[in-house]
Short mmCIF file of C-alpha atoms in Angstrom, two decimals:
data_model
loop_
_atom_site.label_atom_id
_atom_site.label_comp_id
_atom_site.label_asym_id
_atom_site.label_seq_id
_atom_site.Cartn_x
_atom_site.Cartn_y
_atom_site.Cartn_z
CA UNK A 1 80.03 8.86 -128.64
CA UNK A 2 81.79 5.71 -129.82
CA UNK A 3 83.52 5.00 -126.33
CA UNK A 4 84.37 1.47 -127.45
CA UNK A 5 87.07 2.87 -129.74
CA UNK A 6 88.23 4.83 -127.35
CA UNK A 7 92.15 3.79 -126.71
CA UNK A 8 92.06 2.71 -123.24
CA UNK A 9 95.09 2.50 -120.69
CA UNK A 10 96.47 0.09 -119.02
CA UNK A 11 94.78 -0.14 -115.96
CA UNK A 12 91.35 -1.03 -118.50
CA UNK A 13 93.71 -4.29 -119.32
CA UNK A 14 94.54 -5.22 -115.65
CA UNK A 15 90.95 -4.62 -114.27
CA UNK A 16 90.03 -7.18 -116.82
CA UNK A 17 92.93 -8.73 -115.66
CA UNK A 18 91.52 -8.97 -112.33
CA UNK A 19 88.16 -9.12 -112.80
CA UNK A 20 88.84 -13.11 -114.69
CA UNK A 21 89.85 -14.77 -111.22
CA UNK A 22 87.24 -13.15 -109.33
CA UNK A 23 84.64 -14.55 -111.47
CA UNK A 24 86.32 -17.39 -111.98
CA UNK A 25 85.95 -18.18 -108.22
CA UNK A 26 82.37 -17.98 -108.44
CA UNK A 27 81.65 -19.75 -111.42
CA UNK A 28 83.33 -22.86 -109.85
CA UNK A 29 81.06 -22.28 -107.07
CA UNK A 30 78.17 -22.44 -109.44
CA UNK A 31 79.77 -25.55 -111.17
CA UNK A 32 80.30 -27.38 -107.64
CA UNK A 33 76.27 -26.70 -106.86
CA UNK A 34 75.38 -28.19 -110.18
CA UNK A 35 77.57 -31.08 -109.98
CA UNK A 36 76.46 -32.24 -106.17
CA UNK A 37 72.31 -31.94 -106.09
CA UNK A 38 70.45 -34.03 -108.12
CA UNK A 39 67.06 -31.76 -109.06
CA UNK A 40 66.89 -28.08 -109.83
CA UNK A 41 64.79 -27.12 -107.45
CA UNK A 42 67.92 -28.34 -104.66
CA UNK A 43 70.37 -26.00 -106.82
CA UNK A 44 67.94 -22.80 -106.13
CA UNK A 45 67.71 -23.59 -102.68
CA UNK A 46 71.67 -24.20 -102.15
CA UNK A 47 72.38 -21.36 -104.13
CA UNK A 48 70.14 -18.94 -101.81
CA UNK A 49 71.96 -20.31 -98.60
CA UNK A 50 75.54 -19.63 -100.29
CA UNK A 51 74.29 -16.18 -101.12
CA UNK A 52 72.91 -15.35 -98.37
CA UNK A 53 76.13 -16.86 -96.33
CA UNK A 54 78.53 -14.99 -99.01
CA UNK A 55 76.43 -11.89 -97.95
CA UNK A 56 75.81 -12.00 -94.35
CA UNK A 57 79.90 -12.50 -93.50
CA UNK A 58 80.82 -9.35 -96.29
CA UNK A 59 79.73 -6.49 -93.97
CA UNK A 60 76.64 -5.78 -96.15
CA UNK A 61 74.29 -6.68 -93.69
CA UNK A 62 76.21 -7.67 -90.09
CA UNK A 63 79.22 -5.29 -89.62
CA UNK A 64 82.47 -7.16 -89.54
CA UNK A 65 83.72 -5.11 -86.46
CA UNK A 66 80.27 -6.53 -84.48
CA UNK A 67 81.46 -10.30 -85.07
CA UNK A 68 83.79 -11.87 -82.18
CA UNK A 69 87.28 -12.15 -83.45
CA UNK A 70 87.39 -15.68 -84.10
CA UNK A 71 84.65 -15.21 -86.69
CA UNK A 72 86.69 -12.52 -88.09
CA UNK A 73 89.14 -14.26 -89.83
CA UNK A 74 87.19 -16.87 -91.20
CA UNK A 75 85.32 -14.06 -92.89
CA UNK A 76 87.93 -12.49 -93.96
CA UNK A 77 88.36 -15.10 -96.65
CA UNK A 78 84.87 -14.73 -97.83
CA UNK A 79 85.27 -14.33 -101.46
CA UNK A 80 82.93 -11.90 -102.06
CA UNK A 81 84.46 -9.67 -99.58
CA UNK A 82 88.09 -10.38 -101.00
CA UNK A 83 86.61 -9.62 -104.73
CA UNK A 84 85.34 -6.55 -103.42
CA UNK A 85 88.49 -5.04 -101.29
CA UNK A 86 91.14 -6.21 -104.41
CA UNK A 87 88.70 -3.73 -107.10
CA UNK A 88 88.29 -0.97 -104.45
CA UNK A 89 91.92 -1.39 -103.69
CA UNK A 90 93.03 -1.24 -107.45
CA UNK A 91 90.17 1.15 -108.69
CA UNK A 92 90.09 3.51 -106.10
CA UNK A 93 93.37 3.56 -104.27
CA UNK A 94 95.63 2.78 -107.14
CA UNK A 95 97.39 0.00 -105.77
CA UNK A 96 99.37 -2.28 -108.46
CA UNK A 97 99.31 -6.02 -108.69
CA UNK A 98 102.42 -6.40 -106.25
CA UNK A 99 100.57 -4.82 -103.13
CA UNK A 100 97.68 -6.85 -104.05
CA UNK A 101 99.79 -10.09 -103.84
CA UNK A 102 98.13 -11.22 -100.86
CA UNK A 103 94.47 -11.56 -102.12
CA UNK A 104 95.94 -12.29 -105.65
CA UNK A 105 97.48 -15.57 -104.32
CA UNK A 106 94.23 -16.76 -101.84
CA UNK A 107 92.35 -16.37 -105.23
CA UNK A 108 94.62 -18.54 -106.76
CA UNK A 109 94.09 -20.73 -103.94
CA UNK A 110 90.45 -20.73 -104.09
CA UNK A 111 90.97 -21.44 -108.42
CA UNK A 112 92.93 -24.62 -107.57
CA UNK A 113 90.98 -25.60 -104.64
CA UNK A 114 87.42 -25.52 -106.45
CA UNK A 115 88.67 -26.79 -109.68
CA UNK A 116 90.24 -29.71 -108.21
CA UNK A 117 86.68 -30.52 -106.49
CA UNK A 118 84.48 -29.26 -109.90
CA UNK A 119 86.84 -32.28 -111.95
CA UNK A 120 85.95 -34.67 -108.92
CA UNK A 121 82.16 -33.88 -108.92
CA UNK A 122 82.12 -34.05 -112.64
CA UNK A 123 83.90 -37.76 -113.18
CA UNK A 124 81.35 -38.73 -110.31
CA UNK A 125 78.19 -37.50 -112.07
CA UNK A 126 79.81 -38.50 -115.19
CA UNK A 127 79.63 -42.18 -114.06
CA UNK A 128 76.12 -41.58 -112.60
CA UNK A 129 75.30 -40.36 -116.43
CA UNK A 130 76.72 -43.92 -117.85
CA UNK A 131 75.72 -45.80 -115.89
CA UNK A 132 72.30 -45.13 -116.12
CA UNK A 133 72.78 -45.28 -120.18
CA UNK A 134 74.32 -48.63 -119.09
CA UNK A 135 71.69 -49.98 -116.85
CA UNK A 136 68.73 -49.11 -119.33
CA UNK A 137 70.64 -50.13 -122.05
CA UNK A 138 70.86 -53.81 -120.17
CA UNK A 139 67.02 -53.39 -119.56
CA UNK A 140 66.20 -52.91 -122.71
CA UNK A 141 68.18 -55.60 -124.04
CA UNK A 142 66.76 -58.06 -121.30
CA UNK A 143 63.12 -57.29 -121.98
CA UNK A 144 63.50 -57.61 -126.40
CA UNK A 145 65.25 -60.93 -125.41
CA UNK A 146 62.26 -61.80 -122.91
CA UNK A 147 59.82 -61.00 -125.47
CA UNK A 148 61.22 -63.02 -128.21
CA UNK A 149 61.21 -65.90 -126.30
CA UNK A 150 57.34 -65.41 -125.32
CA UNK A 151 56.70 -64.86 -129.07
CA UNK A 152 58.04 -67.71 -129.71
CA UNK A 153 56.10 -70.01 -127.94
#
């Protein structure tokens, strides 16, 4: 009934365990399309192409063995098709973190990778951000200066 008080094993722990990178990965993606388009309507629209890329290179809709080889292994770093193969590998095959090593480390790769580029995009828009407070600020200070000295004539 109460399965949340249910004592859970190990492997509960190290699915969690597992599961933090992979979305990790994919939140930065999120971040990165935030940080470089301007309007939301640009964000839905480059988040449908990354889908759909993510999804047409994971086997779900072209079969990997169809591709030439070349495109082969530059989908086999597709994250969504890593995520996948490291929780069927550790759900259903029972592999532990040290045969997973492999994928564990290119997901470390792809954690550095994007957050290094999310803290670049961020300080960039941050800027954008003050220096528009900046520039109106200026404005605003120009124009009650202008209209002072108008009044005052």
């Amino acid at each position: 009934y109460f399965w949340f008080l249910k004592v859970y094993s190990l492997d509960f722990i190290y699915l969690i365990l597992l599961l933090i990178p992979i979305t990790g990965v994919f939140i930065l993606i999120g971040m990165i399309v935030g940080f470089s388009s301007n309007s939301e309507s640009s964000n839905v629209i480059l988040t449908f192409l990354i889908i759909i890329g993510f999804l047409s290179f994971s086997g779900k809709l072209i079969p990997i063995e169809a591709l030439p080889t070349s495109v082969i292994s530059i989908v086999s770093i597709n994250p969504l098709l890593l995520g996948e193969s490291l929780i069927r590998k550790f759900m259903l095959f029972d592999m532990s973190f040290i045969f997973l090593k492999s994928e564990l480390v290119l997901f470390g790769l792809y954690l550095v990778s994007l957050l290094l580029v999310t803290f670049i995009l961020e300080s960039f828009s941050k800027r954008r951000f003050f220096y528009g407070i900046y520039s109106q600020l200026m404005l605003n200070l120009r124009n009650y200066f202008s209209n002072k000295k108008i009044n005052k004539k």
